[in-house]
Short mmCIF file of C-alpha atoms in Angstrom, two decimals:
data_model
loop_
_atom_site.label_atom_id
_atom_site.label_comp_id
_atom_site.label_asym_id
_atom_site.label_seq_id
_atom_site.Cartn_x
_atom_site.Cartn_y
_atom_site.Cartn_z
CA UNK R 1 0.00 0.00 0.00
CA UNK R 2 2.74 2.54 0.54
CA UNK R 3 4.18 1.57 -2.52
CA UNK R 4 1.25 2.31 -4.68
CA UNK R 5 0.99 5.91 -2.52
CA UNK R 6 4.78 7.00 -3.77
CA UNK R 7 4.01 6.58 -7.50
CA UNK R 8 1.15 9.35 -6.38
CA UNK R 9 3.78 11.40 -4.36
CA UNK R 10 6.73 11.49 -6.02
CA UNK R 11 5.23 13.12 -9.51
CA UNK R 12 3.04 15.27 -7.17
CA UNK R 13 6.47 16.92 -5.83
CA UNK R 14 8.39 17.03 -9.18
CA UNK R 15 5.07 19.02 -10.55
CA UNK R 16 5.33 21.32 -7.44
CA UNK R 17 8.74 21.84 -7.35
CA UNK R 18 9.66 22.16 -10.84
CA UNK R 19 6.43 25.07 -11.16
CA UNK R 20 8.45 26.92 -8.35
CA UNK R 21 11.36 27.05 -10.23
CA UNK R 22 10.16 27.54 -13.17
CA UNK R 23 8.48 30.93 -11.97
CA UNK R 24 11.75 31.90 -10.46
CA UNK R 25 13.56 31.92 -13.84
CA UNK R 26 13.91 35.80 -14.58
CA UNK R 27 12.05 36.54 -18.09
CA UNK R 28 14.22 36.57 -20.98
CA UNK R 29 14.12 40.13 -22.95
CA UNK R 30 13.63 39.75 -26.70
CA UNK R 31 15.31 42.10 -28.93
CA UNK R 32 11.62 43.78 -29.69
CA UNK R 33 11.44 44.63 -25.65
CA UNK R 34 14.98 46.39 -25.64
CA UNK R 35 13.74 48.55 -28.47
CA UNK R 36 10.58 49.18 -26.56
CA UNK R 37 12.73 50.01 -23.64
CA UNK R 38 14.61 52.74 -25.75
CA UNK R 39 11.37 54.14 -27.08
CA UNK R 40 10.22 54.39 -23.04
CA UNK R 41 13.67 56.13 -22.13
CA UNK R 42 13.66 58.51 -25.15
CA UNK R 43 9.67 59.19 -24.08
CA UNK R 44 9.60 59.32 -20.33
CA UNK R 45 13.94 59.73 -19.47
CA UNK R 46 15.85 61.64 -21.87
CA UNK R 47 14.16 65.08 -21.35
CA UNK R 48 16.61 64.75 -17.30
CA UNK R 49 18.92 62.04 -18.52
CA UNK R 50 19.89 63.22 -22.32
CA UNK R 51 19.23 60.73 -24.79
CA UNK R 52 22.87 59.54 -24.40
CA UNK R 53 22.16 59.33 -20.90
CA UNK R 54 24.94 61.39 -19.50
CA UNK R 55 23.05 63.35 -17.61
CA UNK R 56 21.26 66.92 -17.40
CA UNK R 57 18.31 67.90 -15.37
CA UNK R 58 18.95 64.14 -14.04
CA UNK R 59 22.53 62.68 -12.87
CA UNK R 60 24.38 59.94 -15.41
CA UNK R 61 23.08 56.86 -16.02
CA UNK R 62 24.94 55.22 -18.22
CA UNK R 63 25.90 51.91 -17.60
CA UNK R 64 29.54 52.27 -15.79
CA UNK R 65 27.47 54.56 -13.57
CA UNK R 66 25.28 51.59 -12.41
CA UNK R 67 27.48 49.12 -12.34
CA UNK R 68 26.72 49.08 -8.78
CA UNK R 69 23.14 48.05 -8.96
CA UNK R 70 21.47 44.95 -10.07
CA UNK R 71 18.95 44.19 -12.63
CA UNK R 72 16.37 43.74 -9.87
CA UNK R 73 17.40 46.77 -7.53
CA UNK R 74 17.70 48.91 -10.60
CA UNK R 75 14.16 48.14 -11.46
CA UNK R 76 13.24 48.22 -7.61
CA UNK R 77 14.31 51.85 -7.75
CA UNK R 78 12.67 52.87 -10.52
CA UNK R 79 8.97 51.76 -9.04
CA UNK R 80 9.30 55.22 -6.99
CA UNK R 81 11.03 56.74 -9.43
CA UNK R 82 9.34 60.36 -10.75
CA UNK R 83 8.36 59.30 -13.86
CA UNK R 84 8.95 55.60 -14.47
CA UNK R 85 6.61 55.00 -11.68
CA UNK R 86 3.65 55.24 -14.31
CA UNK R 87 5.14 52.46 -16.09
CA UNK R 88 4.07 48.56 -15.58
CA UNK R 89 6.34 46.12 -13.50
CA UNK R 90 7.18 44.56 -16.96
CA UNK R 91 8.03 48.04 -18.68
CA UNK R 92 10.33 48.97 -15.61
CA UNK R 93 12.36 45.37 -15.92
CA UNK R 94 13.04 45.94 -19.54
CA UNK R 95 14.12 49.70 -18.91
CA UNK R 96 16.46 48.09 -16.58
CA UNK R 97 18.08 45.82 -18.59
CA UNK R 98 18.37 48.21 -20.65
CA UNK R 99 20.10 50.83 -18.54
CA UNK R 100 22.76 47.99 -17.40
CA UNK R 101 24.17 47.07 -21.33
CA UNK R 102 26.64 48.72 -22.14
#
């Protein structure tokens, strides 16, 4: 009997556990969502950053100048942010792999 109750377990853990990691694996950004990401900077960043991001209104931002933060803090950061706080979780994780290429 506990034999027949482990064939039931063991796939009922593997489903579990391999949906948690799968939905821990960070999104990969296509090519199309780093262009979007450069259409959001040049709309909602450039007017304080410059559109070579060097800085004006707004300190530098290019990417030796962030080399500090992470994908994830960079994006954290921009949820309060002035103006990229208007923009969805997913817009604000593609600005900031954008902002960290080089």
């Amino acid at each position: 009997m506990q034999k027949k109750s482990l064939y039931f377990i063991v796939p009922a853990v593997i489903l579990i556990f391999g949906g948690l990691v799968t939905a821990c694996v960070p999104k990969t950004v296509s090519p199309a969502d780093l262009t979007d990401a450069g259409q959001i900077f040049s709309n909602d960043c450039a007017s304080c950053h410059k559109s070579d991001r060097t800085g004006g209104h707004g300190p530098n931002i290019t990417a030796p100048e962030l080399k500090d933060f992470t994908q994830a803090s960079l994006a954290a950061f921009l949820v309060d942010h002035k103006t990229a706080k208007n923009l969805t979780t997913e817009q604000q994780g593609v600005l900031a792999e954008w902002l960290k290429a080089p």
